[in-house]
Short mmCIF file of C-alpha atoms in Angstrom, two decimals:
data_model
loop_
_atom_site.label_atom_id
_atom_site.label_comp_id
_atom_site.label_asym_id
_atom_site.label_seq_id
_atom_site.Cartn_x
_atom_site.Cartn_y
_atom_site.Cartn_z
CA MET A 1 9.95 -9.92 -10.48
CA LEU A 2 12.11 -7.34 -8.46
CA LYS A 3 14.77 -7.70 -6.03
CA PRO A 4 13.86 -6.32 -2.61
CA THR A 5 15.56 -3.40 -2.43
CA VAL A 6 14.37 -0.23 -0.60
CA LEU A 7 13.55 1.45 -3.73
CA ASN A 8 11.64 -1.56 -5.26
CA ILE A 9 9.74 -1.64 -1.82
CA LEU A 10 8.79 1.89 -2.11
CA LEU A 11 7.67 1.44 -5.55
CA TYR A 12 5.51 -1.54 -4.44
CA ILE A 13 3.89 0.38 -1.73
CA PHE A 14 3.18 3.26 -4.14
CA LEU A 15 1.71 1.23 -7.04
CA LYS A 16 -0.25 -0.89 -4.67
CA TYR A 17 -2.02 2.21 -3.42
CA ILE A 18 -2.60 3.40 -6.86
CA ALA A 19 -4.26 0.09 -7.54
CA PHE A 20 -6.13 0.34 -4.42
CA TYR A 21 -7.33 3.76 -5.12
CA VAL A 22 -8.76 2.43 -8.57
CA PHE A 23 -10.49 -0.46 -6.96
CA MET A 24 -11.99 1.84 -4.47
CA MET A 25 -13.23 4.11 -7.22
CA PHE A 26 -15.04 1.35 -8.84
CA LYS A 27 -16.28 -0.06 -5.63
CA ASN A 28 -17.86 3.50 -4.63
CA ASN A 29 -18.67 4.66 -8.05
CA ASP A 30 -16.62 7.73 -7.26
CA PHE A 31 -13.98 9.03 -9.64
CA TYR A 32 -13.12 12.46 -7.80
CA LEU A 33 -9.35 11.82 -7.87
CA LEU A 34 -9.51 11.48 -11.67
CA GLU A 35 -11.16 15.04 -12.16
CA LEU A 36 -7.76 16.89 -12.73
CA ASN A 37 -9.51 19.80 -14.20
CA THR A 38 -10.92 20.97 -11.07
CA ILE A 39 -7.40 21.93 -10.03
CA GLY A 40 -7.61 25.85 -10.50
CA ASN A 41 -4.97 26.95 -8.00
CA GLY A 42 -2.17 25.93 -5.60
CA GLU A 43 -4.49 25.43 -2.66
CA ASP A 44 -6.55 22.87 -4.83
CA LEU A 45 -3.35 21.07 -6.04
CA PHE A 46 -1.86 20.69 -2.57
CA TYR A 47 -5.44 19.43 -1.44
CA TYR A 48 -5.38 16.91 -4.40
CA LEU A 49 -1.79 15.70 -3.39
CA TRP A 50 -2.53 15.53 0.08
CA MET A 51 -5.47 13.24 -0.52
CA PHE A 52 -3.77 11.32 -2.99
CA LEU A 53 -0.32 10.89 -1.51
CA PHE A 54 -1.03 10.86 2.31
CA LEU A 55 -1.54 7.04 2.81
CA PRO A 56 1.26 6.01 0.42
CA VAL A 57 3.80 8.27 1.91
CA VAL A 58 2.82 7.42 5.58
CA CYS A 59 2.97 3.59 4.60
CA MET A 60 6.45 4.23 2.95
CA VAL A 61 7.73 5.83 6.06
CA ILE A 62 6.46 3.10 8.32
CA PHE A 63 6.74 0.02 6.45
CA SER A 64 9.87 0.15 4.09
CA ALA A 65 12.33 -0.94 6.79
CA PRO A 66 10.16 -3.83 8.18
CA LEU A 67 9.54 -5.02 4.46
CA TYR A 68 13.29 -4.74 3.62
CA PHE A 69 14.21 -6.60 6.86
CA SER A 70 11.43 -9.30 6.06
CA PHE A 71 13.45 -10.23 3.01
CA LYS A 72 16.79 -10.52 4.73
CA VAL A 73 15.73 -13.04 7.31
CA HIS A 74 16.51 -16.62 6.26
CA ASP A 75 13.71 -18.17 8.43
CA VAL A 76 10.32 -18.86 7.00
CA THR A 77 8.69 -18.51 10.29
CA TYR A 78 10.14 -15.03 11.18
CA PHE A 79 9.42 -14.01 7.48
CA ILE A 80 5.65 -14.87 7.81
CA LEU A 81 5.54 -13.15 11.24
CA ILE A 82 6.90 -9.85 9.80
CA ILE A 83 4.67 -10.08 6.86
CA GLY A 84 1.69 -11.04 8.83
CA GLY A 85 2.57 -8.05 11.20
CA TYR A 86 2.80 -5.78 8.44
CA LEU A 87 -0.51 -6.52 6.96
CA VAL A 88 -2.16 -6.35 10.44
CA VAL A 89 -0.53 -3.06 11.40
CA GLU A 90 -1.46 -1.43 7.87
CA TYR A 91 -5.02 -2.61 8.22
CA PHE A 92 -5.35 -0.62 11.55
CA ILE A 93 -3.39 2.16 10.27
CA TYR A 94 -5.61 2.42 7.08
CA THR A 95 -8.91 1.87 9.03
CA TYR A 96 -7.89 4.65 11.56
CA LEU A 97 -6.70 7.22 9.09
CA ALA A 98 -9.02 6.58 6.27
CA SER A 99 -12.04 4.26 6.59
CA GLN A 100 -13.34 4.15 10.15
CA ALA A 101 -16.99 3.79 8.82
CA ASP A 102 -16.36 0.76 6.63
CA LEU A 103 -13.74 -1.72 8.03
CA VAL A 104 -14.17 -4.07 5.21
CA ASN A 105 -12.16 -1.68 3.13
CA GLY A 106 -9.12 -2.37 5.33
CA LEU A 107 -9.50 -6.00 4.35
CA PHE A 108 -9.59 -5.13 0.68
CA ASN A 109 -6.53 -3.04 1.11
CA GLY A 110 -4.68 -6.06 2.82
CA LEU A 111 -5.74 -8.43 -0.03
CA ILE A 112 -4.38 -5.93 -2.66
CA SER A 113 -1.24 -5.60 -0.62
CA THR A 114 -0.73 -9.38 -0.52
CA VAL A 115 -1.29 -9.91 -4.34
CA PHE A 116 1.16 -7.01 -5.17
CA LEU A 117 3.72 -8.53 -2.74
CA LEU A 118 3.63 -11.70 -4.60
CA LEU A 119 3.51 -10.17 -7.97
CA PHE A 120 6.53 -7.92 -7.12
CA PHE A 121 8.75 -10.37 -5.03
CA TYR A 122 7.59 -13.82 -6.04
CA LYS A 123 11.12 -15.09 -6.62
CA PRO A 124 12.49 -13.94 -3.38
CA ILE A 125 9.59 -15.25 -1.48
CA LYS A 126 9.79 -18.53 -3.37
CA ALA A 127 13.39 -18.78 -2.62
CA LEU A 128 12.67 -18.47 1.20
CA PHE A 129 10.14 -21.34 1.12
#
């Protein structure tokens, strides 16, 4: 259980996306991101990092402040509204940027976000309730 600091929120987002990528690898039976031996030059490395880090970095930039603020409010209603808004906006951002063909992937992303949010910040969430 971590304290809701900005660094811990960034760590939460990054590890959540790692878990989501692993889930999607098994769901789609596509393990291309694990094939590091295909990186032969700087362009390949840039492409690999772009594919792997684009969504986590975008979500870190957009959602770190609202998530941090959600733990600073002392009203359960505002906390639920902020977290609910975070999950809805993340769903739309993910489906728009990465998965327009299969909108269910956004639901999987939201489910994994919720599970990781509880795993990382259970004590602060419990203290609010």
